[in-house]
mmCIF file of C-alpha atoms and ligand atoms in Angstrom:
data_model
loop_
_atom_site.group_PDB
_atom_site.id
_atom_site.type_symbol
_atom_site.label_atom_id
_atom_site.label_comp_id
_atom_site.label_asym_id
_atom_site.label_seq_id
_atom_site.Cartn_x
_atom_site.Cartn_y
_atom_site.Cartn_z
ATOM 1 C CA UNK A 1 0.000 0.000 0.000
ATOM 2 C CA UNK A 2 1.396 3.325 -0.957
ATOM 3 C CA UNK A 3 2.471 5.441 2.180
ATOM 4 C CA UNK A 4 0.359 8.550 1.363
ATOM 5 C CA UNK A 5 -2.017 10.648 3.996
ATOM 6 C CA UNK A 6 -4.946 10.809 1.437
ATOM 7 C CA UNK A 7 -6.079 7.085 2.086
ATOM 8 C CA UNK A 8 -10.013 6.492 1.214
ATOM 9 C CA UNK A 9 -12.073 3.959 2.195
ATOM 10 C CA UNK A 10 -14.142 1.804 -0.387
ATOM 11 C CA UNK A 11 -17.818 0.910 0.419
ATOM 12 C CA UNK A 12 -18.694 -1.834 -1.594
ATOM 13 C CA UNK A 13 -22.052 -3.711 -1.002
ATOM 14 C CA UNK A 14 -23.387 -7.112 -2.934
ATOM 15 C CA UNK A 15 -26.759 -5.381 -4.518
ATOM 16 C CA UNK A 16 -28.687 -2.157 -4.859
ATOM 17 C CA UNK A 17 -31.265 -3.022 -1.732
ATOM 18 C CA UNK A 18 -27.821 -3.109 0.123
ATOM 19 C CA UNK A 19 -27.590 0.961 -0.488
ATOM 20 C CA UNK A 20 -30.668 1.944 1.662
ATOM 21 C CA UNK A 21 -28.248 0.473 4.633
ATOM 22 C CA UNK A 22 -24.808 1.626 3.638
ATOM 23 C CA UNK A 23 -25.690 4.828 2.518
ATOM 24 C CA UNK A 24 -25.592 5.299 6.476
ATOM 25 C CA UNK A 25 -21.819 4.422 5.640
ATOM 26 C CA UNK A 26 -21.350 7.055 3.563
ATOM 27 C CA UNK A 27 -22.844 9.516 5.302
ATOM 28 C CA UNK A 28 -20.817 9.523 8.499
ATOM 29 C CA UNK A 29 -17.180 9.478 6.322
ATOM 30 C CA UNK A 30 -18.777 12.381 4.660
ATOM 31 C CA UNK A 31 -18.791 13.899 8.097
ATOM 32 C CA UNK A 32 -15.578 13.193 9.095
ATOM 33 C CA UNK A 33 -14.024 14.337 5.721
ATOM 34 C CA UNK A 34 -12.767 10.929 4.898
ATOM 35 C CA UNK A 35 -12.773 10.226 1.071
ATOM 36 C CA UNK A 36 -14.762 7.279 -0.287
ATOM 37 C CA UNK A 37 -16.458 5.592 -3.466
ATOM 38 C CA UNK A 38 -19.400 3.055 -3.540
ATOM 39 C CA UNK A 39 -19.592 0.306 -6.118
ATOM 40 C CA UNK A 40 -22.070 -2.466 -6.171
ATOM 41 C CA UNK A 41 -20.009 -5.698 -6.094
ATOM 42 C CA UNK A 42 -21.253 -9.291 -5.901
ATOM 43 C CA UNK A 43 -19.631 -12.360 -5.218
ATOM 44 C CA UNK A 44 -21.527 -14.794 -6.933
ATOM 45 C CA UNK A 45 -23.373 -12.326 -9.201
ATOM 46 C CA UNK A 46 -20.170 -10.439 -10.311
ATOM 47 C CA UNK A 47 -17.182 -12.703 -9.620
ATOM 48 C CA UNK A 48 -15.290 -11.328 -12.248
ATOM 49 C CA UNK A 49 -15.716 -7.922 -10.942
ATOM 50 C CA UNK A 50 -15.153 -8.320 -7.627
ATOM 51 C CA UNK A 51 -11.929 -10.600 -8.428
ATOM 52 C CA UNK A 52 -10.708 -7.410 -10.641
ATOM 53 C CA UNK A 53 -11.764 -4.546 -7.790
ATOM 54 C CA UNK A 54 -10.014 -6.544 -5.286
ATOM 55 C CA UNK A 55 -6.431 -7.276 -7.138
ATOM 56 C CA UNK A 56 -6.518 -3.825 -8.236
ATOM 57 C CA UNK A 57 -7.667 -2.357 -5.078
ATOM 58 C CA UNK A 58 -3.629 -1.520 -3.315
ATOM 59 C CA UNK A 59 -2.818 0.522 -6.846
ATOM 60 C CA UNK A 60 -5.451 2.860 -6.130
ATOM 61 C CA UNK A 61 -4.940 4.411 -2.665
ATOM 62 C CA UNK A 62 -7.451 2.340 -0.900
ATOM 63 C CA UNK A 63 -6.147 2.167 3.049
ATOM 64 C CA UNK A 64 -9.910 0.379 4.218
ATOM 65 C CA UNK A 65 -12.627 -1.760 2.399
ATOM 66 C CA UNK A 66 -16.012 -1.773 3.854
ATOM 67 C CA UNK A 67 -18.049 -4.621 2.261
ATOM 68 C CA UNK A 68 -22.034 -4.916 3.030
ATOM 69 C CA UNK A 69 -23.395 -8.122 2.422
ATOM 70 C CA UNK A 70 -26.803 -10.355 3.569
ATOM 71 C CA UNK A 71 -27.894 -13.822 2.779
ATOM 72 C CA UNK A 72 -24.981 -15.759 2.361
ATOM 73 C CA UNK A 73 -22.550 -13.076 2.567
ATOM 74 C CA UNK A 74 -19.628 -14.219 1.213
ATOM 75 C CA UNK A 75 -18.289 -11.044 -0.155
ATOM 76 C CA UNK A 76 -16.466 -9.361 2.690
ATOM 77 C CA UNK A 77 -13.876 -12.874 3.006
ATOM 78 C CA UNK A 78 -13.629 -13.257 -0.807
ATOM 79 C CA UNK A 79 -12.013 -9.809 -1.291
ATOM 80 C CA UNK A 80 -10.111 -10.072 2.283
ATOM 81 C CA UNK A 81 -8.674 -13.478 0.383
ATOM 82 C CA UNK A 82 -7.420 -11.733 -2.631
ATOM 83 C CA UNK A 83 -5.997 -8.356 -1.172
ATOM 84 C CA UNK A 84 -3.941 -7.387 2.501
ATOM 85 C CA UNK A 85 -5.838 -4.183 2.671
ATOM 86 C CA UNK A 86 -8.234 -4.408 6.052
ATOM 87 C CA UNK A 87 -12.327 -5.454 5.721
ATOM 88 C CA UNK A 88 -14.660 -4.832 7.530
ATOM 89 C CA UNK A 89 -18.131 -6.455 6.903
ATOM 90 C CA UNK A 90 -21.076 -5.448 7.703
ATOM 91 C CA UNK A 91 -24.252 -8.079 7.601
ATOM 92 C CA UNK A 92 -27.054 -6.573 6.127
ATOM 93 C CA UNK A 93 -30.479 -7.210 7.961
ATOM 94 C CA UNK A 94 -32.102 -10.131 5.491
ATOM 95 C CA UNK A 95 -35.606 -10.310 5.501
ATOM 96 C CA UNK A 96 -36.124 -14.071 5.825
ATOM 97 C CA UNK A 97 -33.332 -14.255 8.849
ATOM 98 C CA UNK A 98 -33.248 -10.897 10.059
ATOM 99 C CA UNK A 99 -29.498 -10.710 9.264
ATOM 100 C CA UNK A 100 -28.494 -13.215 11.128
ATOM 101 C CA UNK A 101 -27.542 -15.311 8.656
ATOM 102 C CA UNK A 102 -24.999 -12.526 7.287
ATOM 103 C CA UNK A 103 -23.497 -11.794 10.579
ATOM 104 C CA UNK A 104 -22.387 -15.881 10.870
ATOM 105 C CA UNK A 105 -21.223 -15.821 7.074
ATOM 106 C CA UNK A 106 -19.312 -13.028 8.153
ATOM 107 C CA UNK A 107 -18.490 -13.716 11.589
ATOM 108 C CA UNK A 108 -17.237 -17.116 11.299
ATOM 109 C CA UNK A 109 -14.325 -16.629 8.879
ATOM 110 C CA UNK A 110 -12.059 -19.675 9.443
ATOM 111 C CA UNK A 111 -8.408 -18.805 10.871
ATOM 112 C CA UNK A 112 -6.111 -17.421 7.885
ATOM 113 C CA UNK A 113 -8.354 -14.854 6.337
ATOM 114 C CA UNK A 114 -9.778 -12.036 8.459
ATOM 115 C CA UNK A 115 -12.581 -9.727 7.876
ATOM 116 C CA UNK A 116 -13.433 -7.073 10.961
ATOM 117 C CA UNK A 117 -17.223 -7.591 11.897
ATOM 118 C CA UNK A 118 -19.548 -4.982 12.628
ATOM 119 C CA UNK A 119 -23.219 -5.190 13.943
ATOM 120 C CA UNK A 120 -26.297 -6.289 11.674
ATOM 121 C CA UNK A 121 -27.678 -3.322 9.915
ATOM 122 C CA UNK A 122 -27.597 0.174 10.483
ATOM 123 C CA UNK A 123 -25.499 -0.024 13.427
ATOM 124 C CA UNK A 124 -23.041 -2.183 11.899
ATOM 125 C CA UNK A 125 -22.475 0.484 8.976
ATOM 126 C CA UNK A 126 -22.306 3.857 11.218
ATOM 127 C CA UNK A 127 -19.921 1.718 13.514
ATOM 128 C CA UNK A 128 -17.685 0.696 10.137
ATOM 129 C CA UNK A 129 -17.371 4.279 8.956
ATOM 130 C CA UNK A 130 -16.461 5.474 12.348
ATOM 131 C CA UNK A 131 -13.721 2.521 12.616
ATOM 132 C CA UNK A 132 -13.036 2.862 9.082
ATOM 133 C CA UNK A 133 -12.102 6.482 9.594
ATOM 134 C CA UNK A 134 -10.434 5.563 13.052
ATOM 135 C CA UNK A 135 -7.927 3.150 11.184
ATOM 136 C CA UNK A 136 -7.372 6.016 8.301
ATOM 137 C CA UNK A 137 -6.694 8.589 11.397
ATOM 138 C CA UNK A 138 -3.943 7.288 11.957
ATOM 139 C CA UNK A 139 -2.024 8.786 9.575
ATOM 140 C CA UNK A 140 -4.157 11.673 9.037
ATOM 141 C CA UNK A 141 -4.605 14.292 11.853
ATOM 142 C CA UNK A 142 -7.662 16.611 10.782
ATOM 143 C CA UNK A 143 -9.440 13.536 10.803
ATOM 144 C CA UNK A 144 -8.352 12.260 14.325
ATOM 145 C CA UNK A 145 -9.736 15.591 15.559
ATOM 146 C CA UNK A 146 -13.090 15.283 13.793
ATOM 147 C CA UNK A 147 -13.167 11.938 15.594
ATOM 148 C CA UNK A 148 -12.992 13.461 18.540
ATOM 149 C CA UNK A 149 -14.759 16.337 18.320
ATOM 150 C CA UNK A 150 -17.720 13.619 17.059
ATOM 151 C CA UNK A 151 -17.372 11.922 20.662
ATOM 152 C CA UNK A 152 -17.518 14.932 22.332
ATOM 153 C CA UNK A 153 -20.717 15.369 20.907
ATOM 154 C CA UNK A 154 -22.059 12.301 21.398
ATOM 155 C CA UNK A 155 -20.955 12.390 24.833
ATOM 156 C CA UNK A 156 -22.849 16.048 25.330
ATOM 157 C CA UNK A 157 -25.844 14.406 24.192
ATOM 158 C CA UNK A 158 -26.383 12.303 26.771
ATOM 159 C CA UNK A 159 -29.039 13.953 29.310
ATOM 160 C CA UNK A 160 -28.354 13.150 32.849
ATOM 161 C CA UNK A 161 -31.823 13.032 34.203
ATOM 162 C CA UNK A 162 -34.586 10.844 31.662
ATOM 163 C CA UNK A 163 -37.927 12.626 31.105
HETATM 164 C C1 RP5 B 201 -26.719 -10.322 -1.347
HETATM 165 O O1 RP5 B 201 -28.020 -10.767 -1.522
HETATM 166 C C2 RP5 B 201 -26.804 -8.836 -1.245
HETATM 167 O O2 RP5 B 201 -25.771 -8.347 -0.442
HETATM 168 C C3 RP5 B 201 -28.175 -8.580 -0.672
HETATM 169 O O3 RP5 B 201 -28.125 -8.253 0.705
HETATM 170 C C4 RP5 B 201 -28.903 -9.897 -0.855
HETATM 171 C C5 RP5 B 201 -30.200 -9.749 -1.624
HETATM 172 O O4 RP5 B 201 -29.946 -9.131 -2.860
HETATM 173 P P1 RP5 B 201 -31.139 -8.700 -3.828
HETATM 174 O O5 RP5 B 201 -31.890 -9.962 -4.136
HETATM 175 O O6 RP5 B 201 -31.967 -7.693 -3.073
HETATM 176 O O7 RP5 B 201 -30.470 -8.085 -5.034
HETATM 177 O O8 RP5 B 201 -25.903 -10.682 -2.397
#
């Protein structure tokens, strides 16, 4: 991977019905000013794509790969298998299993190939932006403080008394 501070993350997702979920995704890198593109990859329905995006994915200044996936979700582990950059998976909620057939797909990689699980759903793709932009912080300082500055918020939030 090229040593550079402009790192973006690439939010790839197995359909269209994935987008209404990782849109979510989107929107908090947006906030945090971390660069990003969305492409609609599928395992089994694209293999030839996803095999291409995934060999060709260190050229192009990609430092995280968030992959959205329900059903069988296969596609987070088959890119992790063909590239060293870090994935993070996030099951989408299915309707016949509520998702929880795409958070064992995804889960239960066996040892050797490792994809970074988030929660089913919308909470799995707000918390794989935030760790997505976490991991490109490192090397990139405004976005470390936009991090923070998000906590702070959240933590502000927080009433002390319910009503
Ligand atoms: C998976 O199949 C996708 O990630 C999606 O969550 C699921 C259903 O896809 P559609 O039938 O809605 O296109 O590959």
């Amino acid at each position: 991977m090229k040593k550079n501070k402009n790192l973006k993350v690439s939010i790839v997702m197995g359909s269209q019905s994935d987008y209404k979920t990782m849109r979510l995704t989107c929107k908090i890198l947006k906030k945090m000013g971390v660069k990003y593109e969305t492409k609609i990859i599928s395992a089994h329905r694209t293999p030839k794509r996803m095999y291409e995006f995934a060999r060709s994915a260190e050229k192009k200044s990609i430092g995280v790969i968030i992959a959205g996936a329900g059903g069988s979700a296969h596609l987070p582990g088959m890119i992790s298998a063909l590239t060293h950059i870090p994935v993070l998976g996030v099951p989408i909620e299915s309707k016949k299993l509520k998702g929880l057939d795409s958070l064992l797909s995804i889960a239960q990689m066996p040892k050797g190939i490792p994809v970074g699980t988030l929660a089913i759903g919308e909470d799995g793709a707000i918390n794989a932006a935030l760790l997505a932009a976490s991991i490109i912080s490192n090397n990139n300082p405004n976005i470390k403080k936009k991090l923070n500055n998000w906590r702070l918020l959240q933590t502000k939030s927080v009433k002390k008394i319910p009503r």
